[in-house]
PDB file of C-alpha atoms in Angstrom:
ATOM      1  CA  MET A   1      24.145  -7.963  16.095  1.00 43.00           C
ATOM      2  CA  THR A   2      21.286  -8.333  14.007  1.00 57.00           C
ATOM      3  CA  ASP A   3      21.895  -8.583  10.541  1.00 74.00           C
ATOM      4  CA  LEU A   4      20.071  -7.296   8.073  1.00 79.00           C
ATOM      5  CA  PRO A   5      17.423  -8.108   5.819  1.00 91.00           C
ATOM      6  CA  VAL A   6      17.936  -8.625   2.597  1.00 95.00           C
ATOM      7  CA  VAL A   7      15.589  -7.201   0.061  1.00 97.00           C
ATOM      8  CA  ARG A   8      14.643  -7.081  -3.036  1.00 97.00           C
ATOM      9  CA  GLN A   9      12.710  -6.221  -6.258  1.00 97.00           C
ATOM     10  CA  ALA A  10       9.464  -9.068  -6.480  1.00 97.00           C
ATOM     11  CA  THR A  11       9.067 -11.051  -9.825  1.00 96.00           C
ATOM     12  CA  ARG A  12       6.511 -12.703 -11.439  1.00 95.00           C
ATOM     13  CA  ALA A  13       7.290 -15.102  -9.381  1.00 96.00           C
ATOM     14  CA  ASP A  14       6.899 -14.097  -5.868  1.00 97.00           C
ATOM     15  CA  VAL A  15       3.594 -12.823  -6.722  1.00 96.00           C
ATOM     16  CA  PRO A  16       1.655 -15.631  -4.797  1.00 96.00           C
ATOM     17  CA  ARG A  17       3.923 -15.571  -1.676  1.00 97.00           C
ATOM     18  CA  LEU A  18       3.895 -11.674  -1.770  1.00 96.00           C
ATOM     19  CA  ALA A  19       0.138 -11.486  -2.238  1.00 96.00           C
ATOM     20  CA  ALA A  20      -0.066 -14.196   0.264  1.00 97.00           C
ATOM     21  CA  THR A  21       1.822 -12.201   2.485  1.00 97.00           C
ATOM     22  CA  LEU A  22       0.077  -8.712   1.988  1.00 96.00           C
ATOM     23  CA  ALA A  23      -3.135 -10.935   2.783  1.00 96.00           C
ATOM     24  CA  ALA A  24      -2.121 -12.429   5.651  1.00 96.00           C
ATOM     25  CA  ALA A  25      -1.077  -9.077   7.057  1.00 95.00           C
ATOM     26  CA  TYR A  26      -4.335  -6.940   6.411  1.00 94.00           C
ATOM     27  CA  PRO A  27      -7.517  -9.603   8.312  1.00 92.00           C
ATOM     28  CA  ASP A  28      -6.274  -6.926  11.462  1.00 85.00           C
ATOM     29  CA  TYR A  29      -6.339  -3.394   9.703  1.00 91.00           C
ATOM     30  CA  ARG A  30      -9.559  -1.780   9.719  1.00 93.00           C
ATOM     31  CA  TRP A  31      -9.178  -0.883   7.105  1.00 96.00           C
ATOM     32  CA  THR A  32      -9.865  -4.363   5.589  1.00 96.00           C
ATOM     33  CA  SER A  33     -13.176  -4.728   7.904  1.00 95.00           C
ATOM     34  CA  TRP A  34     -14.238  -1.298   6.060  1.00 97.00           C
ATOM     35  CA  ALA A  35     -13.151  -1.462   3.005  1.00 97.00           C
ATOM     36  CA  LEU A  36     -14.426  -5.280   2.333  1.00 97.00           C
ATOM     37  CA  PRO A  37     -17.655  -6.271   2.814  1.00 97.00           C
ATOM     38  CA  GLU A  38     -18.825  -9.741   4.903  1.00 96.00           C
ATOM     39  CA  ASP A  39     -19.118 -12.175   2.464  1.00 97.00           C
ATOM     40  CA  GLY A  40     -16.587 -13.881   1.139  1.00 96.00           C
ATOM     41  CA  ARG A  41     -14.105 -11.109   2.624  1.00 96.00           C
ATOM     42  CA  THR A  42     -11.062 -13.525   2.610  1.00 96.00           C
ATOM     43  CA  GLN A  43     -11.890 -14.165  -0.691  1.00 96.00           C
ATOM     44  CA  ARG A  44     -12.210 -10.336  -1.524  1.00 97.00           C
ATOM     45  CA  LEU A  45      -8.568  -9.633   0.848  1.00 96.00           C
ATOM     46  CA  SER A  46      -6.383 -12.316  -1.403  1.00 96.00           C
ATOM     47  CA  ARG A  47      -7.202 -11.071  -4.732  1.00 96.00           C
ATOM     48  CA  TRP A  48      -6.906  -7.517  -3.668  1.00 96.00           C
ATOM     49  CA  ALA A  49      -3.176  -8.870  -2.690  1.00 96.00           C
ATOM     50  CA  GLU A  50      -2.652 -10.834  -5.670  1.00 95.00           C
ATOM     51  CA  LEU A  51      -3.900  -8.031  -8.304  1.00 94.00           C
ATOM     52  CA  TRP A  52      -2.899  -4.584  -6.661  1.00 91.00           C
ATOM     53  CA  GLY A  53      -0.434  -5.467  -3.869  1.00 90.00           C
ATOM     54  CA  GLY A  54       1.154  -7.899  -5.426  1.00 92.00           C
ATOM     55  CA  LEU A  55       1.004  -8.764 -10.056  1.00 93.00           C
ATOM     56  CA  VAL A  56       0.142  -4.131 -11.156  1.00 95.00           C
ATOM     57  CA  PRO A  57       3.212  -3.612  -8.806  1.00 96.00           C
ATOM     58  CA  VAL A  58       5.801  -6.307  -9.974  1.00 96.00           C
ATOM     59  CA  LEU A  59       5.185  -5.710 -13.356  1.00 95.00           C
ATOM     60  CA  ALA A  60       5.741  -2.265 -12.881  1.00 95.00           C
ATOM     61  CA  GLY A  61       8.753  -3.257 -11.382  1.00 96.00           C
ATOM     62  CA  THR A  62       7.637  -1.131  -8.142  1.00 97.00           C
ATOM     63  CA  ALA A  63       7.604  -4.096  -5.853  1.00 98.00           C
ATOM     64  CA  TRP A  64       9.872  -4.399  -2.734  1.00 98.00           C
ATOM     65  CA  VAL A  65       9.909  -7.898  -0.602  1.00 98.00           C
ATOM     66  CA  THR A  66      12.588  -9.654   1.322  1.00 97.00           C
ATOM     67  CA  ASP A  67      14.543 -12.252   0.325  1.00 95.00           C
ATOM     68  CA  ASP A  68      12.001 -15.065   1.699  1.00 95.00           C
ATOM     69  CA  VAL A  69       9.054 -12.394   1.153  1.00 97.00           C
ATOM     70  CA  ASN A  70       7.445 -12.166   4.557  1.00 97.00           C
ATOM     71  CA  ALA A  71       7.498  -8.658   3.754  1.00 97.00           C
ATOM     72  CA  ALA A  72       6.289  -6.884   0.920  1.00 97.00           C
ATOM     73  CA  ALA A  73       5.539  -3.211  -0.663  1.00 98.00           C
ATOM     74  CA  ALA A  74       3.892  -2.169  -3.498  1.00 97.00           C
ATOM     75  CA  TRP A  75       4.455   1.548  -4.853  1.00 98.00           C
ATOM     76  CA  VAL A  76       4.007   3.690  -8.092  1.00 97.00           C
ATOM     77  CA  ALA A  77       6.563   5.275  -9.417  1.00 97.00           C
ATOM     78  CA  PRO A  78       6.536   8.828  -9.640  1.00 96.00           C
ATOM     79  CA  ASP A  79       6.135   8.058 -14.157  1.00 93.00           C
ATOM     80  CA  ALA A  80       3.814   5.770 -13.951  1.00 92.00           C
ATOM     81  CA  GLY A  81       2.325   5.069 -17.223  1.00 90.00           C
ATOM     82  CA  GLU A  82      -1.073   3.679 -18.140  1.00 91.00           C
ATOM     83  CA  HIS A  83      -1.721  -0.263 -17.666  1.00 91.00           C
ATOM     84  CA  ALA A  84      -1.709  -3.037 -20.278  1.00 91.00           C
ATOM     85  CA  ALA A  85      -5.063  -3.159 -21.851  1.00 95.00           C
ATOM     86  CA  ASP A  86      -5.350  -6.866 -20.742  1.00 94.00           C
ATOM     87  CA  LEU A  87      -3.966  -5.873 -16.696  1.00 92.00           C
ATOM     88  CA  GLN A  88      -6.170  -2.689 -17.485  1.00 93.00           C
ATOM     89  CA  ALA A  89      -9.081  -5.710 -17.995  1.00 95.00           C
ATOM     90  CA  VAL A  90      -8.498  -7.566 -15.271  1.00 94.00           C
ATOM     91  CA  ILE A  91      -8.722  -4.388 -13.149  1.00 93.00           C
ATOM     92  CA  ASP A  92     -12.338  -3.808 -14.682  1.00 94.00           C
ATOM     93  CA  ARG A  93     -13.518  -6.518 -14.080  1.00 95.00           C
ATOM     94  CA  ASP A  94     -12.306  -7.673 -10.617  1.00 95.00           C
ATOM     95  CA  LEU A  95     -12.718  -3.714  -8.794  1.00 93.00           C
ATOM     96  CA  PRO A  96     -16.220  -4.471  -8.578  1.00 94.00           C
ATOM     97  CA  ARG A  97     -15.672  -8.196  -7.265  1.00 95.00           C
ATOM     98  CA  VAL A  98     -13.643  -7.073  -4.846  1.00 97.00           C
ATOM     99  CA  PHE A  99     -15.505  -4.105  -3.070  1.00 97.00           C
ATOM    100  CA  GLY A 100     -19.206  -4.802  -4.174  1.00 97.00           C
ATOM    101  CA  ALA A 101     -21.145  -2.783  -2.532  1.00 96.00           C
ATOM    102  CA  ARG A 102     -18.995  -0.691  -1.521  1.00 96.00           C
ATOM    103  CA  GLN A 103     -16.922   0.514  -4.246  1.00 96.00           C
ATOM    104  CA  PRO A 104     -18.276   4.067  -4.341  1.00 96.00           C
ATOM    105  CA  VAL A 105     -17.654   4.729  -0.933  1.00 97.00           C
ATOM    106  CA  VAL A 106     -14.181   3.027  -1.124  1.00 96.00           C
ATOM    107  CA  LEU A 107     -12.863   5.202  -4.458  1.00 96.00           C
ATOM    108  CA  ALA A 108     -14.303   8.684  -2.806  1.00 96.00           C
ATOM    109  CA  SER A 109     -12.524   8.266   0.242  1.00 96.00           C
ATOM    110  CA  GLU A 110      -9.140   7.151  -2.137  1.00 94.00           C
ATOM    111  CA  ARG A 111     -10.362  10.431  -3.075  1.00 94.00           C
ATOM    112  CA  LEU A 112      -9.838  12.182  -0.296  1.00 95.00           C
ATOM    113  CA  GLY A 113      -7.325  10.768   0.637  1.00 93.00           C
ATOM    114  CA  ALA A 114      -5.212  12.532  -2.675  1.00 92.00           C
ATOM    115  CA  LEU A 115      -5.940  15.388  -1.432  1.00 92.00           C
ATOM    116  CA  GLY A 116      -3.204  15.789   1.057  1.00 92.00           C
ATOM    117  CA  ARG A 117      -0.504  14.467  -1.900  1.00 95.00           C
ATOM    118  CA  PRO A 118       1.940  16.238  -3.294  1.00 95.00           C
ATOM    119  CA  GLU A 119       1.410  18.727  -6.198  1.00 94.00           C
ATOM    120  CA  GLU A 120       4.641  17.521  -7.530  1.00 96.00           C
ATOM    121  CA  PRO A 121       5.429  13.926  -9.051  1.00 96.00           C
ATOM    122  CA  HIS A 122       6.675  11.765  -6.412  1.00 98.00           C
ATOM    123  CA  TRP A 123       6.140   7.658  -5.525  1.00 98.00           C
ATOM    124  CA  TRP A 124       2.967   6.551  -3.544  1.00 98.00           C
ATOM    125  CA  LEU A 125       3.065   4.262  -0.911  1.00 97.00           C
ATOM    126  CA  HIS A 126       0.117   1.534  -2.439  1.00 93.00           C
ATOM    127  CA  ALA A 127       0.807  -0.873   0.415  1.00 95.00           C
ATOM    128  CA  VAL A 128       2.784  -2.842   2.405  1.00 97.00           C
ATOM    129  CA  GLY A 129       2.763  -6.146   4.624  1.00 96.00           C
ATOM    130  CA  THR A 130       4.748  -8.650   7.137  1.00 96.00           C
ATOM    131  CA  ARG A 131       3.017 -11.537   7.683  1.00 96.00           C
ATOM    132  CA  PRO A 132       2.096 -11.913  11.412  1.00 94.00           C
ATOM    133  CA  SER A 133       4.653 -14.327  12.593  1.00 94.00           C
ATOM    134  CA  ALA A 134       7.414 -12.112  11.128  1.00 93.00           C
ATOM    135  CA  ARG A 135       6.686  -8.927  12.901  1.00 93.00           C
ATOM    136  CA  HIS A 136       8.812  -6.917  15.020  1.00 91.00           C
ATOM    137  CA  GLN A 137      11.981  -7.371  13.647  1.00 93.00           C
ATOM    138  CA  GLY A 138      12.915  -4.161  10.794  1.00 94.00           C
ATOM    139  CA  LEU A 139      11.373  -5.830   8.111  1.00 96.00           C
ATOM    140  CA  GLY A 140       8.465  -3.746   7.179  1.00 96.00           C
ATOM    141  CA  ALA A 141      10.821  -0.314   7.681  1.00 96.00           C
ATOM    142  CA  ALA A 142      13.372  -2.525   5.334  1.00 97.00           C
ATOM    143  CA  VAL A 143      11.022  -3.309   2.262  1.00 98.00           C
ATOM    144  CA  LEU A 144      10.164   0.535   2.472  1.00 98.00           C
ATOM    145  CA  GLN A 145      13.891   1.752   1.850  1.00 97.00           C
ATOM    146  CA  PRO A 146      15.033   1.136  -1.396  1.00 98.00           C
ATOM    147  CA  VAL A 147      12.266   3.687  -2.292  1.00 98.00           C
ATOM    148  CA  ILE A 148      13.241   5.860   0.503  1.00 98.00           C
ATOM    149  CA  GLU A 149      16.941   5.907  -0.801  1.00 97.00           C
ATOM    150  CA  ARG A 150      15.527   6.444  -4.608  1.00 97.00           C
ATOM    151  CA  CYS A 151      13.826   9.495  -3.035  1.00 98.00           C
ATOM    152  CA  ASP A 152      15.979  10.943  -1.084  1.00 97.00           C
ATOM    153  CA  ALA A 153      18.429  10.619  -4.570  1.00 96.00           C
ATOM    154  CA  ASP A 154      16.496  11.984  -7.165  1.00 96.00           C
ATOM    155  CA  GLY A 155      14.930  14.626  -4.628  1.00 97.00           C
ATOM    156  CA  VAL A 156      11.426  13.430  -4.780  1.00 97.00           C
ATOM    157  CA  PRO A 157       9.024  13.418  -1.928  1.00 98.00           C
ATOM    158  CA  ALA A 158       7.184   9.866  -1.324  1.00 98.00           C
ATOM    159  CA  ALA A 159       3.216  10.159  -0.285  1.00 98.00           C
ATOM    160  CA  ALA A 160       0.909   7.082   0.952  1.00 97.00           C
ATOM    161  CA  THR A 161      -2.240   6.819   3.174  1.00 96.00           C
ATOM    162  CA  VAL A 162      -3.000   5.148   6.196  1.00 96.00           C
ATOM    163  CA  TYR A 163      -6.297   4.429   8.353  1.00 96.00           C
ATOM    164  CA  THR A 164      -4.623   3.769  11.818  1.00 95.00           C
ATOM    165  CA  SER A 165      -2.278   6.079  14.388  1.00 96.00           C
ATOM    166  CA  THR A 166      -0.159   2.709  14.717  1.00 95.00           C
ATOM    167  CA  VAL A 167       0.543   3.127  10.680  1.00 96.00           C
ATOM    168  CA  VAL A 168       0.885   7.052  11.243  1.00 97.00           C
ATOM    169  CA  ARG A 169       3.216   6.692  13.817  1.00 97.00           C
ATOM    170  CA  TRP A 170       5.074   4.065  12.146  1.00 97.00           C
ATOM    171  CA  LEU A 171       5.706   5.841   8.760  1.00 98.00           C
ATOM    172  CA  GLN A 172       6.983   9.040  11.309  1.00 98.00           C
ATOM    173  CA  ARG A 173       9.964   6.790  11.965  1.00 96.00           C
ATOM    174  CA  SER A 174      10.708   6.681   8.340  1.00 96.00           C
ATOM    175  CA  GLY A 175      10.541  10.216   8.012  1.00 97.00           C
ATOM    176  CA  PHE A 176       6.707  10.821   7.046  1.00 98.00           C
ATOM    177  CA  ALA A 177       4.532  13.467   8.093  1.00 98.00           C
ATOM    178  CA  VAL A 178       1.365  14.183   8.295  1.00 97.00           C
ATOM    179  CA  THR A 179       0.135  16.528   5.797  1.00 96.00           C
ATOM    180  CA  HIS A 180      -3.832  15.724   5.418  1.00 96.00           C
ATOM    181  CA  SER A 181      -6.532  13.711   7.616  1.00 97.00           C
ATOM    182  CA  THR A 182      -9.621  13.741   7.065  1.00 97.00           C
ATOM    183  CA  ARG A 183     -12.441  11.180   7.268  1.00 97.00           C
ATOM    184  CA  THR A 184     -13.513   8.062   5.046  1.00 96.00           C
ATOM    185  CA  ALA A 185     -16.735   9.523   2.576  1.00 95.00           C
ATOM    186  CA  VAL A 186     -20.058   9.157   3.075  1.00 94.00           C
ATOM    187  CA  ASP A 187     -19.947   6.789   6.760  1.00 95.00           C
ATOM    188  CA  HIS A 188     -16.914   9.067   7.476  1.00 95.00           C
ATOM    189  CA  GLU A 189     -16.650   6.036   9.784  1.00 95.00           C
ATOM    190  CA  LEU A 190     -12.451   5.777   9.768  1.00 96.00           C
ATOM    191  CA  PRO A 191      -9.777   8.844  10.234  1.00 97.00           C
ATOM    192  CA  ILE A 192      -8.095   8.772   6.547  1.00 97.00           C
ATOM    193  CA  TRP A 193      -4.239  10.561   7.320  1.00 97.00           C
ATOM    194  CA  THR A 194      -2.267  11.701   4.032  1.00 97.00           C
ATOM    195  CA  LEU A 195       1.620  11.458   4.515  1.00 98.00           C
ATOM    196  CA  VAL A 196       4.505  12.485   2.577  1.00 98.00           C
ATOM    197  CA  ARG A 197       7.814  11.870   3.389  1.00 98.00           C
ATOM    198  CA  GLN A 198      10.435  14.979   2.133  1.00 97.00           C
ATOM    199  CA  PRO A 199      13.296  13.982   0.915  1.00 97.00           C
ATOM    200  CA  LYS A 200      16.258  14.536   2.504  1.00 93.00           C
ATOM    201  CA  ARG A 201      19.172  16.054   1.142  1.00 81.00           C
ATOM    202  CA  SER A 202      23.164  15.251   1.080  1.00 66.00           C
TER     203      SER A 202
END
C-alpha cells in the first residue's frame, strides 16, 4: 500500500523551490506559450511562478505543498483582501514584464473565464503543478485536498479556470464541474473552461 504524501502549508522559505516546481510544471501547458512572449519565455515563466504562484499565496497563507515541494497548489481565499502596498507595487511593476505585449489579451481572457465563477464567496485555484519527475503519483490531487476539505467543512465552493481538456478531466476527478466555456479574447486561440466544485454535505 502506497503511503499518502505529506501535504503542508507552504512557508516563505519554500518560495524558491515552490516557484521552481511550478516553472518546471508549466512549460508544456498550452497557456504558457500562448500567454508569454517567446523572447525570454523561461525567465518570464519563472518570475510568474515566483510571484503569483509562490510569494503572493504564501504571504496570504493560501499555498500548499508536498513535504518535498514536488507539487504545489496556490489559491485565493474567499475573504482575500487587498495586497500590502509594497507587494502591490511589485505586482504592478512585474506584470508588464512577465506578459509584455500579451498583457491586454491575457487580462481580457481572465475576465472572460471569470464569468463562470460562483457569485458567492469561494476559493479560487490560481495555480497547481507537479514536477515532471514526480507525476502520476497523486501529488497534484493531494495538494488540492486541504482546501477541498475546508470547502466541505465550511460549505464553500471552489473554482478554477483552465485551458486544456486534460486539466478539465483531472479536476473533474476531484469533484469540479464545468460551468462556463469560451475562447480566449481577441485571438480565440485557446479554449477556456471555468469549473466549480460545490461543497459536499456530510
